[in-house]
Amino acid sequence: MISIEIARRHYLLYLLLPHWAKVALLSPGSRTRLDRINLAFNDSLYSGEGAEEYDRIHRYAGDEAHEYPARALVEEIWAGSAGYGRALELGAGSGYFTAAIARRAESVVAVEPVADMRAVIDKRCREAGVRNVTVLAGTALDLGSKVSEASIDSALVLQSLHHFHRRPEVFAALGRVVRPGGRLFLVEPHHNLRRVGRLLRKYATTYRRPAFWGDERNWATHDFLTRGEIRTLCRRGGFDDVRITGYWIPFSRRIVREARRRFEAERRFGRLPLVRHMAAVLAVEARRGTEHGR
């Protein structure tokens, strides 16, 4: 059987396979090693200047934010008239979305593992004048000791799940803290044929070099999600009524040039199976069932 070894062999497989498949092929030693690699990667990339530059790196700054669906979904669509209630934001990053969530929530627990990023969240919330945010150090795997069971009305994971490699455990933790009937919202990049094509091109020009794949930092988890993986993870966490919409559909910018009209069009047509398959970004809505693991 093929075994993927970090910084030793089968990097192309590691790049191209969907997350669940590559994790299944990782050797036991590499799985343990990946925890350390991911923690070190996030600390090095998002500490110091990296924390201050987070919005620019993720294209949240300025007009570019209007091109990404998460902003409109968080601020206008998902909250509805009732708001988010007691909200949890997992992998809060710079707090770009935290303040927007807080204005539409009774309270927000923002979970972020990197210390300098937590400082940026605190500063951003102060400047925004929101005082209902609690910032917690840790990851999803720490939720059990820091957030009470069934205490959350709405959980949001925005552009962070693709950095997590222990995803079934993440969803089990979310299923424990979200109350029955509570909601889960995700926005994540999509692992599809378009993504595979881009990775193959990068492999041919850069990633195939031993100096690249021999560096363990280049094995840090950055795995986009498939629609099947999302549905499976939601089921394991006890979330049902899963609805997936695709955004950043090919040629949509040429057909509909104005950002707001394009968002509305993609929100309507992005539910169609073939259109959704080609989308670069997936937005997910799910509801916590009454029985865990349903």
mmCIF file of C-alpha atoms in Angstrom:
data_model
loop_
_atom_site.group_PDB
_atom_site.id
_atom_site.type_symbol
_atom_site.label_atom_id
_atom_site.label_comp_id
_atom_site.label_asym_id
_atom_site.label_seq_id
_atom_site.Cartn_x
_atom_site.Cartn_y
_atom_site.Cartn_z
ATOM 1 C CA MET A 1 0.000 0.000 0.000
ATOM 2 C CA ILE A 2 1.201 3.531 -0.768
ATOM 3 C CA SER A 3 2.379 5.475 2.246
ATOM 4 C CA ILE A 4 2.944 9.229 2.070
ATOM 5 C CA GLU A 5 5.979 10.371 4.063
ATOM 6 C CA ILE A 6 6.448 14.061 4.806
ATOM 7 C CA ALA A 7 9.535 15.503 3.083
ATOM 8 C CA ARG A 8 10.401 12.058 1.706
ATOM 9 C CA ARG A 9 7.981 10.717 -0.901
ATOM 10 C CA HIS A 10 4.707 11.091 -2.818
ATOM 11 C CA TYR A 11 4.401 14.876 -2.637
ATOM 12 C CA LEU A 12 2.404 14.959 -5.878
ATOM 13 C CA LEU A 13 -0.212 12.658 -4.346
ATOM 14 C CA TYR A 14 -0.217 14.819 -1.246
ATOM 15 C CA LEU A 15 -0.957 17.860 -3.387
ATOM 16 C CA LEU A 16 -3.686 16.418 -5.590
ATOM 17 C CA LEU A 17 -5.692 14.015 -3.430
ATOM 18 C CA PRO A 18 -8.702 15.290 -1.485
ATOM 19 C CA HIS A 19 -7.896 15.837 2.160
ATOM 20 C CA TRP A 20 -9.542 12.709 3.578
ATOM 21 C CA ALA A 21 -7.652 10.492 1.112
ATOM 22 C CA LYS A 22 -4.214 11.969 1.707
ATOM 23 C CA VAL A 23 -4.643 11.794 5.494
ATOM 24 C CA ALA A 24 -5.564 8.110 5.169
ATOM 25 C CA LEU A 25 -2.306 7.498 3.265
ATOM 26 C CA LEU A 26 -0.050 9.440 5.638
ATOM 27 C CA SER A 27 2.241 7.242 7.691
ATOM 28 C CA PRO A 28 1.548 7.319 11.464
ATOM 29 C CA GLY A 29 4.756 9.241 12.027
ATOM 30 C CA SER A 30 3.827 11.835 9.414
ATOM 31 C CA ARG A 31 0.382 12.372 10.939
ATOM 32 C CA THR A 32 1.962 13.173 14.296
ATOM 33 C CA ARG A 33 4.556 15.360 12.604
ATOM 34 C CA LEU A 34 1.861 17.330 10.798
ATOM 35 C CA ASP A 35 0.492 18.686 14.096
ATOM 36 C CA ARG A 36 3.856 20.271 14.845
ATOM 37 C CA ILE A 37 4.359 21.515 11.276
ATOM 38 C CA ASN A 38 0.974 23.237 11.155
ATOM 39 C CA LEU A 39 1.426 24.919 14.523
ATOM 40 C CA ALA A 40 4.907 26.170 13.632
ATOM 41 C CA PHE A 41 3.771 27.323 10.179
ATOM 42 C CA ASN A 42 0.892 29.409 11.538
ATOM 43 C CA ASP A 43 3.044 30.919 14.281
ATOM 44 C CA SER A 44 5.795 31.886 11.851
ATOM 45 C CA LEU A 45 3.517 33.222 9.114
ATOM 46 C CA TYR A 46 1.021 35.138 11.244
ATOM 47 C CA SER A 47 3.154 36.466 14.085
ATOM 48 C CA GLY A 48 4.705 39.942 14.098
ATOM 49 C CA GLU A 49 4.294 41.694 10.748
ATOM 50 C CA GLY A 50 2.327 38.718 9.441
ATOM 51 C CA ALA A 51 -0.473 39.496 11.893
ATOM 52 C CA GLU A 52 -0.670 43.118 10.754
ATOM 53 C CA GLU A 53 -0.561 42.092 7.087
ATOM 54 C CA TYR A 54 -3.186 39.341 7.384
ATOM 55 C CA ASP A 55 -5.978 41.297 5.685
ATOM 56 C CA ARG A 56 -3.792 42.168 2.702
ATOM 57 C CA ILE A 57 -2.489 38.585 2.373
ATOM 58 C CA HIS A 58 -6.063 37.256 2.374
ATOM 59 C CA ARG A 59 -7.330 40.019 0.080
ATOM 60 C CA TYR A 60 -9.768 41.375 2.655
ATOM 61 C CA ALA A 61 -8.485 44.913 2.415
ATOM 62 C CA GLY A 62 -10.250 47.643 0.447
ATOM 63 C CA ASP A 63 -12.410 46.945 -2.573
ATOM 64 C CA GLU A 64 -11.202 43.352 -2.885
ATOM 65 C CA ALA A 65 -13.431 42.383 0.041
ATOM 66 C CA HIS A 66 -16.471 43.118 -2.118
ATOM 67 C CA GLU A 67 -15.323 40.443 -4.567
ATOM 68 C CA TYR A 68 -15.432 37.696 -1.948
ATOM 69 C CA PRO A 69 -18.829 36.276 -0.864
ATOM 70 C CA ALA A 70 -18.102 35.909 2.870
ATOM 71 C CA ARG A 71 -18.577 39.580 3.659
ATOM 72 C CA ALA A 72 -22.071 39.840 2.164
ATOM 73 C CA LEU A 73 -23.084 36.470 3.592
ATOM 74 C CA VAL A 74 -22.013 37.395 7.129
ATOM 75 C CA GLU A 75 -23.339 40.941 7.096
ATOM 76 C CA GLU A 76 -26.562 40.566 5.135
ATOM 77 C CA ILE A 77 -27.716 37.017 4.444
ATOM 78 C CA TRP A 78 -26.958 34.561 7.223
ATOM 79 C CA ALA A 79 -27.812 36.636 10.284
ATOM 80 C CA GLY A 80 -31.370 37.222 9.148
ATOM 81 C CA SER A 81 -33.681 39.216 11.378
ATOM 82 C CA ALA A 82 -32.882 37.165 14.504
ATOM 83 C CA GLY A 83 -29.106 37.593 14.336
ATOM 84 C CA TYR A 84 -26.492 35.018 15.353
ATOM 85 C CA GLY A 85 -27.398 34.816 19.046
ATOM 86 C CA ARG A 86 -24.490 33.319 20.985
ATOM 87 C CA ALA A 87 -21.913 32.962 18.234
ATOM 88 C CA LEU A 88 -18.623 31.090 17.874
ATOM 89 C CA GLU A 89 -16.021 32.000 15.263
ATOM 90 C CA LEU A 90 -13.401 29.301 14.785
ATOM 91 C CA GLY A 91 -10.039 30.375 13.380
ATOM 92 C CA ALA A 92 -10.888 34.057 13.730
ATOM 93 C CA GLY A 93 -7.673 35.307 12.121
ATOM 94 C CA SER A 94 -7.405 39.099 12.213
ATOM 95 C CA GLY A 95 -10.972 39.570 13.430
ATOM 96 C CA TYR A 96 -12.046 40.965 10.069
ATOM 97 C CA PHE A 97 -15.340 39.076 10.312
ATOM 98 C CA THR A 98 -15.452 39.018 14.122
ATOM 99 C CA ALA A 99 -16.622 42.611 14.430
ATOM 100 C CA ALA A 100 -19.266 42.108 11.731
ATOM 101 C CA ILE A 101 -20.558 39.009 13.521
ATOM 102 C CA ALA A 102 -20.553 40.820 16.872
ATOM 103 C CA ARG A 103 -22.814 43.599 15.566
ATOM 104 C CA ARG A 104 -25.388 40.930 14.759
ATOM 105 C CA ALA A 105 -24.936 38.688 17.808
ATOM 106 C CA GLU A 106 -25.682 38.601 21.501
ATOM 107 C CA SER A 107 -22.089 37.499 22.154
ATOM 108 C CA VAL A 108 -19.127 36.112 20.210
ATOM 109 C CA VAL A 109 -16.431 33.636 21.209
ATOM 110 C CA ALA A 110 -13.530 34.117 18.774
ATOM 111 C CA VAL A 111 -11.041 31.226 18.819
ATOM 112 C CA GLU A 112 -7.542 31.868 17.442
ATOM 113 C CA PRO A 113 -4.299 29.961 18.174
ATOM 114 C CA VAL A 114 -1.723 32.648 17.268
ATOM 115 C CA ALA A 115 -1.011 35.172 20.047
ATOM 116 C CA ASP A 116 -0.241 38.143 17.785
ATOM 117 C CA MET A 117 -3.435 37.515 15.836
ATOM 118 C CA ARG A 118 -5.439 37.562 19.063
ATOM 119 C CA ALA A 119 -3.930 40.982 19.818
ATOM 120 C CA VAL A 120 -5.061 42.193 16.383
ATOM 121 C CA ILE A 121 -8.597 40.900 17.066
ATOM 122 C CA ASP A 122 -8.722 42.740 20.411
ATOM 123 C CA LYS A 123 -7.518 45.968 18.777
ATOM 124 C CA ARG A 124 -9.977 45.662 15.896
ATOM 125 C CA CYS A 125 -12.937 45.085 18.207
ATOM 126 C CA ARG A 126 -11.973 48.061 20.371
ATOM 127 C CA GLU A 127 -11.697 50.306 17.332
ATOM 128 C CA ALA A 128 -15.054 49.026 16.046
ATOM 129 C CA GLY A 129 -16.662 49.725 19.402
ATOM 130 C CA VAL A 130 -17.893 46.154 19.948
ATOM 131 C CA ARG A 131 -17.674 44.851 23.503
ATOM 132 C CA ASN A 132 -19.421 41.498 23.281
ATOM 133 C CA VAL A 133 -16.419 39.511 22.012
ATOM 134 C CA THR A 134 -14.380 37.048 24.060
ATOM 135 C CA VAL A 135 -11.111 36.005 22.403
ATOM 136 C CA LEU A 136 -9.867 32.532 23.320
ATOM 137 C CA ALA A 137 -6.430 31.049 22.737
ATOM 138 C CA GLY A 138 -6.581 27.628 21.108
ATOM 139 C CA THR A 139 -7.949 25.573 18.257
ATOM 140 C CA ALA A 140 -11.092 23.541 17.678
ATOM 141 C CA LEU A 141 -9.517 20.704 19.626
ATOM 142 C CA ASP A 142 -9.520 22.921 22.720
ATOM 143 C CA LEU A 143 -13.238 23.735 22.559
ATOM 144 C CA GLY A 144 -14.169 20.934 24.955
ATOM 145 C CA SER A 145 -12.318 22.573 27.822
ATOM 146 C CA LYS A 146 -13.221 26.191 27.005
ATOM 147 C CA VAL A 147 -16.792 26.284 25.649
ATOM 148 C CA SER A 148 -19.779 24.718 27.385
ATOM 149 C CA GLU A 149 -21.780 21.996 25.690
ATOM 150 C CA ALA A 150 -24.767 23.182 23.614
ATOM 151 C CA SER A 151 -24.005 26.819 24.509
ATOM 152 C CA ILE A 152 -23.645 28.160 20.951
ATOM 153 C CA ASP A 153 -26.471 29.242 18.634
ATOM 154 C CA SER A 154 -24.341 29.899 15.539
ATOM 155 C CA ALA A 155 -20.860 28.620 14.655
ATOM 156 C CA LEU A 156 -18.933 30.262 11.808
ATOM 157 C CA VAL A 157 -15.793 28.915 10.139
ATOM 158 C CA LEU A 158 -14.633 31.410 7.527
ATOM 159 C CA GLN A 159 -11.586 30.713 5.412
ATOM 160 C CA SER A 160 -9.827 28.660 8.092
ATOM 161 C CA LEU A 161 -10.921 25.016 7.831
ATOM 162 C CA HIS A 162 -8.535 24.337 4.944
ATOM 163 C CA HIS A 163 -5.661 24.787 7.430
ATOM 164 C CA PHE A 164 -6.975 21.993 9.725
ATOM 165 C CA HIS A 165 -6.003 18.368 9.132
ATOM 166 C CA ARG A 166 -7.903 16.681 11.982
ATOM 167 C CA ARG A 167 -11.246 17.612 10.547
ATOM 168 C CA PRO A 168 -13.484 14.859 11.956
ATOM 169 C CA GLU A 169 -12.346 15.933 15.437
ATOM 170 C CA VAL A 170 -13.061 19.567 14.564
ATOM 171 C CA PHE A 171 -16.634 18.765 13.564
ATOM 172 C CA ALA A 172 -17.154 16.540 16.590
ATOM 173 C CA ALA A 173 -16.119 19.500 18.752
ATOM 174 C CA LEU A 174 -18.448 21.849 16.868
ATOM 175 C CA GLY A 175 -21.306 19.386 17.224
ATOM 176 C CA ARG A 176 -20.755 19.302 20.980
ATOM 177 C CA VAL A 177 -20.846 23.068 21.552
ATOM 178 C CA VAL A 178 -23.632 24.002 19.091
ATOM 179 C CA ARG A 179 -27.086 23.502 20.584
ATOM 180 C CA PRO A 180 -29.696 21.303 18.859
ATOM 181 C CA GLY A 181 -31.294 23.462 16.200
ATOM 182 C CA GLY A 182 -28.263 25.751 16.132
ATOM 183 C CA ARG A 183 -26.599 26.717 12.873
ATOM 184 C CA LEU A 184 -23.244 26.174 11.197
ATOM 185 C CA PHE A 185 -21.889 28.492 8.501
ATOM 186 C CA LEU A 186 -18.762 27.852 6.420
ATOM 187 C CA VAL A 187 -16.973 29.628 3.597
ATOM 188 C CA GLU A 188 -14.080 27.642 2.146
ATOM 189 C CA PRO A 189 -12.162 27.291 -1.133
ATOM 190 C CA HIS A 190 -13.255 24.357 -3.290
ATOM 191 C CA HIS A 191 -11.087 21.357 -4.222
ATOM 192 C CA ASN A 192 -12.273 20.453 -7.716
ATOM 193 C CA LEU A 193 -10.840 19.778 -11.172
ATOM 194 C CA ARG A 194 -9.920 23.433 -11.633
ATOM 195 C CA ARG A 195 -7.896 23.302 -8.420
ATOM 196 C CA VAL A 196 -6.186 20.058 -9.468
ATOM 197 C CA GLY A 197 -5.219 21.653 -12.782
ATOM 198 C CA ARG A 198 -3.641 24.646 -11.049
ATOM 199 C CA LEU A 199 -1.690 22.393 -8.681
ATOM 200 C CA LEU A 200 -0.398 20.279 -11.569
ATOM 201 C CA ARG A 201 0.895 23.391 -13.313
ATOM 202 C CA LYS A 202 2.624 24.571 -10.138
ATOM 203 C CA TYR A 203 4.112 21.126 -9.609
ATOM 204 C CA ALA A 204 5.584 21.128 -13.096
ATOM 205 C CA THR A 205 7.251 24.526 -12.592
ATOM 206 C CA THR A 206 8.093 24.637 -8.870
ATOM 207 C CA TYR A 207 6.790 21.964 -6.521
ATOM 208 C CA ARG A 208 8.576 19.013 -8.140
ATOM 209 C CA ARG A 209 12.005 20.292 -7.100
ATOM 210 C CA PRO A 210 13.535 18.288 -4.209
ATOM 211 C CA ALA A 211 14.516 21.517 -2.471
ATOM 212 C CA PHE A 212 10.805 22.424 -2.340
ATOM 213 C CA TRP A 213 9.145 19.170 -1.303
ATOM 214 C CA GLY A 214 12.074 18.297 0.946
ATOM 215 C CA ASP A 215 11.227 21.291 3.149
ATOM 216 C CA GLU A 216 8.643 20.186 5.713
ATOM 217 C CA ARG A 217 7.143 23.675 5.858
ATOM 218 C CA ASN A 218 5.733 23.098 2.371
ATOM 219 C CA TRP A 219 3.691 20.185 3.743
ATOM 220 C CA ALA A 220 1.678 22.406 6.088
ATOM 221 C CA THR A 221 -2.033 21.746 5.603
ATOM 222 C CA HIS A 222 -3.630 23.957 2.957
ATOM 223 C CA ASP A 223 -6.263 21.562 1.642
ATOM 224 C CA PHE A 224 -9.349 22.946 -0.022
ATOM 225 C CA LEU A 225 -12.590 21.030 0.561
ATOM 226 C CA THR A 226 -14.722 18.876 -1.697
ATOM 227 C CA ARG A 227 -18.485 18.967 -1.460
ATOM 228 C CA GLY A 228 -18.537 15.299 -0.447
ATOM 229 C CA GLU A 229 -16.096 15.910 2.381
ATOM 230 C CA ILE A 230 -18.204 18.798 3.676
ATOM 231 C CA ARG A 231 -21.355 16.666 3.757
ATOM 232 C CA THR A 232 -19.538 13.785 5.480
ATOM 233 C CA LEU A 233 -18.001 16.071 8.109
ATOM 234 C CA CYS A 234 -21.347 17.736 8.803
ATOM 235 C CA ARG A 235 -22.963 14.324 9.288
ATOM 236 C CA ARG A 236 -20.254 13.244 11.711
ATOM 237 C CA GLY A 237 -20.721 16.416 13.727
ATOM 238 C CA GLY A 238 -24.475 15.940 13.898
ATOM 239 C CA PHE A 239 -25.338 18.680 11.386
ATOM 240 C CA ASP A 240 -28.020 18.080 8.778
ATOM 241 C CA ASP A 241 -30.037 20.104 6.258
ATOM 242 C CA VAL A 242 -26.707 20.901 4.555
ATOM 243 C CA ARG A 243 -26.941 23.499 1.789
ATOM 244 C CA ILE A 244 -23.937 24.269 -0.412
ATOM 245 C CA THR A 245 -23.715 27.206 -2.815
ATOM 246 C CA GLY A 246 -20.849 27.861 -5.225
ATOM 247 C CA TYR A 247 -19.277 31.270 -5.790
ATOM 248 C CA TRP A 248 -16.492 32.536 -8.048
ATOM 249 C CA ILE A 249 -18.007 30.659 -10.958
ATOM 250 C CA PRO A 250 -15.918 30.599 -14.188
ATOM 251 C CA PHE A 251 -16.475 33.623 -16.442
ATOM 252 C CA SER A 252 -18.911 35.223 -13.980
ATOM 253 C CA ARG A 253 -16.749 38.362 -13.744
ATOM 254 C CA ARG A 254 -16.877 38.819 -17.504
ATOM 255 C CA ILE A 255 -20.612 38.201 -17.715
ATOM 256 C CA VAL A 256 -21.653 40.252 -14.667
ATOM 257 C CA ARG A 257 -19.075 42.968 -14.009
ATOM 258 C CA GLU A 258 -20.693 44.697 -11.042
ATOM 259 C CA ALA A 259 -19.770 42.884 -7.793
ATOM 260 C CA ARG A 260 -23.151 43.095 -6.063
ATOM 261 C CA ARG A 261 -25.138 41.866 -9.049
ATOM 262 C CA ARG A 262 -22.624 39.064 -9.537
ATOM 263 C CA PHE A 263 -23.006 37.985 -5.903
ATOM 264 C CA GLU A 264 -26.791 37.822 -6.282
ATOM 265 C CA ALA A 265 -26.518 35.858 -9.533
ATOM 266 C CA GLU A 266 -24.049 33.368 -8.068
ATOM 267 C CA ARG A 267 -26.179 32.983 -4.962
ATOM 268 C CA ARG A 268 -29.064 31.965 -7.207
ATOM 269 C CA PHE A 269 -27.275 29.790 -9.779
ATOM 270 C CA GLY A 270 -24.508 28.480 -7.509
ATOM 271 C CA ARG A 271 -26.863 25.832 -6.104
ATOM 272 C CA LEU A 272 -27.119 24.072 -9.463
ATOM 273 C CA PRO A 273 -24.969 20.899 -9.386
ATOM 274 C CA LEU A 274 -22.870 21.496 -12.517
ATOM 275 C CA VAL A 275 -22.374 25.190 -11.789
ATOM 276 C CA ARG A 276 -21.501 24.450 -8.159
ATOM 277 C CA HIS A 277 -18.939 21.854 -9.239
ATOM 278 C CA MET A 278 -16.952 24.476 -11.155
ATOM 279 C CA ALA A 279 -17.088 27.146 -8.443
ATOM 280 C CA ALA A 280 -13.863 28.171 -6.699
ATOM 281 C CA VAL A 281 -15.527 29.007 -3.357
ATOM 282 C CA LEU A 282 -18.175 27.115 -1.394
ATOM 283 C CA ALA A 283 -20.584 28.618 1.114
ATOM 284 C CA VAL A 284 -22.264 26.135 3.459
ATOM 285 C CA GLU A 285 -25.273 26.345 5.759
ATOM 286 C CA ALA A 286 -26.239 23.482 8.087
ATOM 287 C CA ARG A 287 -28.330 22.933 11.176
ATOM 288 C CA ARG A 288 -27.485 20.924 14.290
ATOM 289 C CA GLY A 289 -29.729 17.876 14.612
ATOM 290 C CA THR A 290 -31.270 16.663 17.832
ATOM 291 C CA GLU A 291 -29.065 13.574 17.946
ATOM 292 C CA HIS A 292 -25.259 13.718 17.756
ATOM 293 C CA GLY A 293 -23.761 12.051 14.727
ATOM 294 C CA ARG A 294 -27.033 11.810 12.840
#
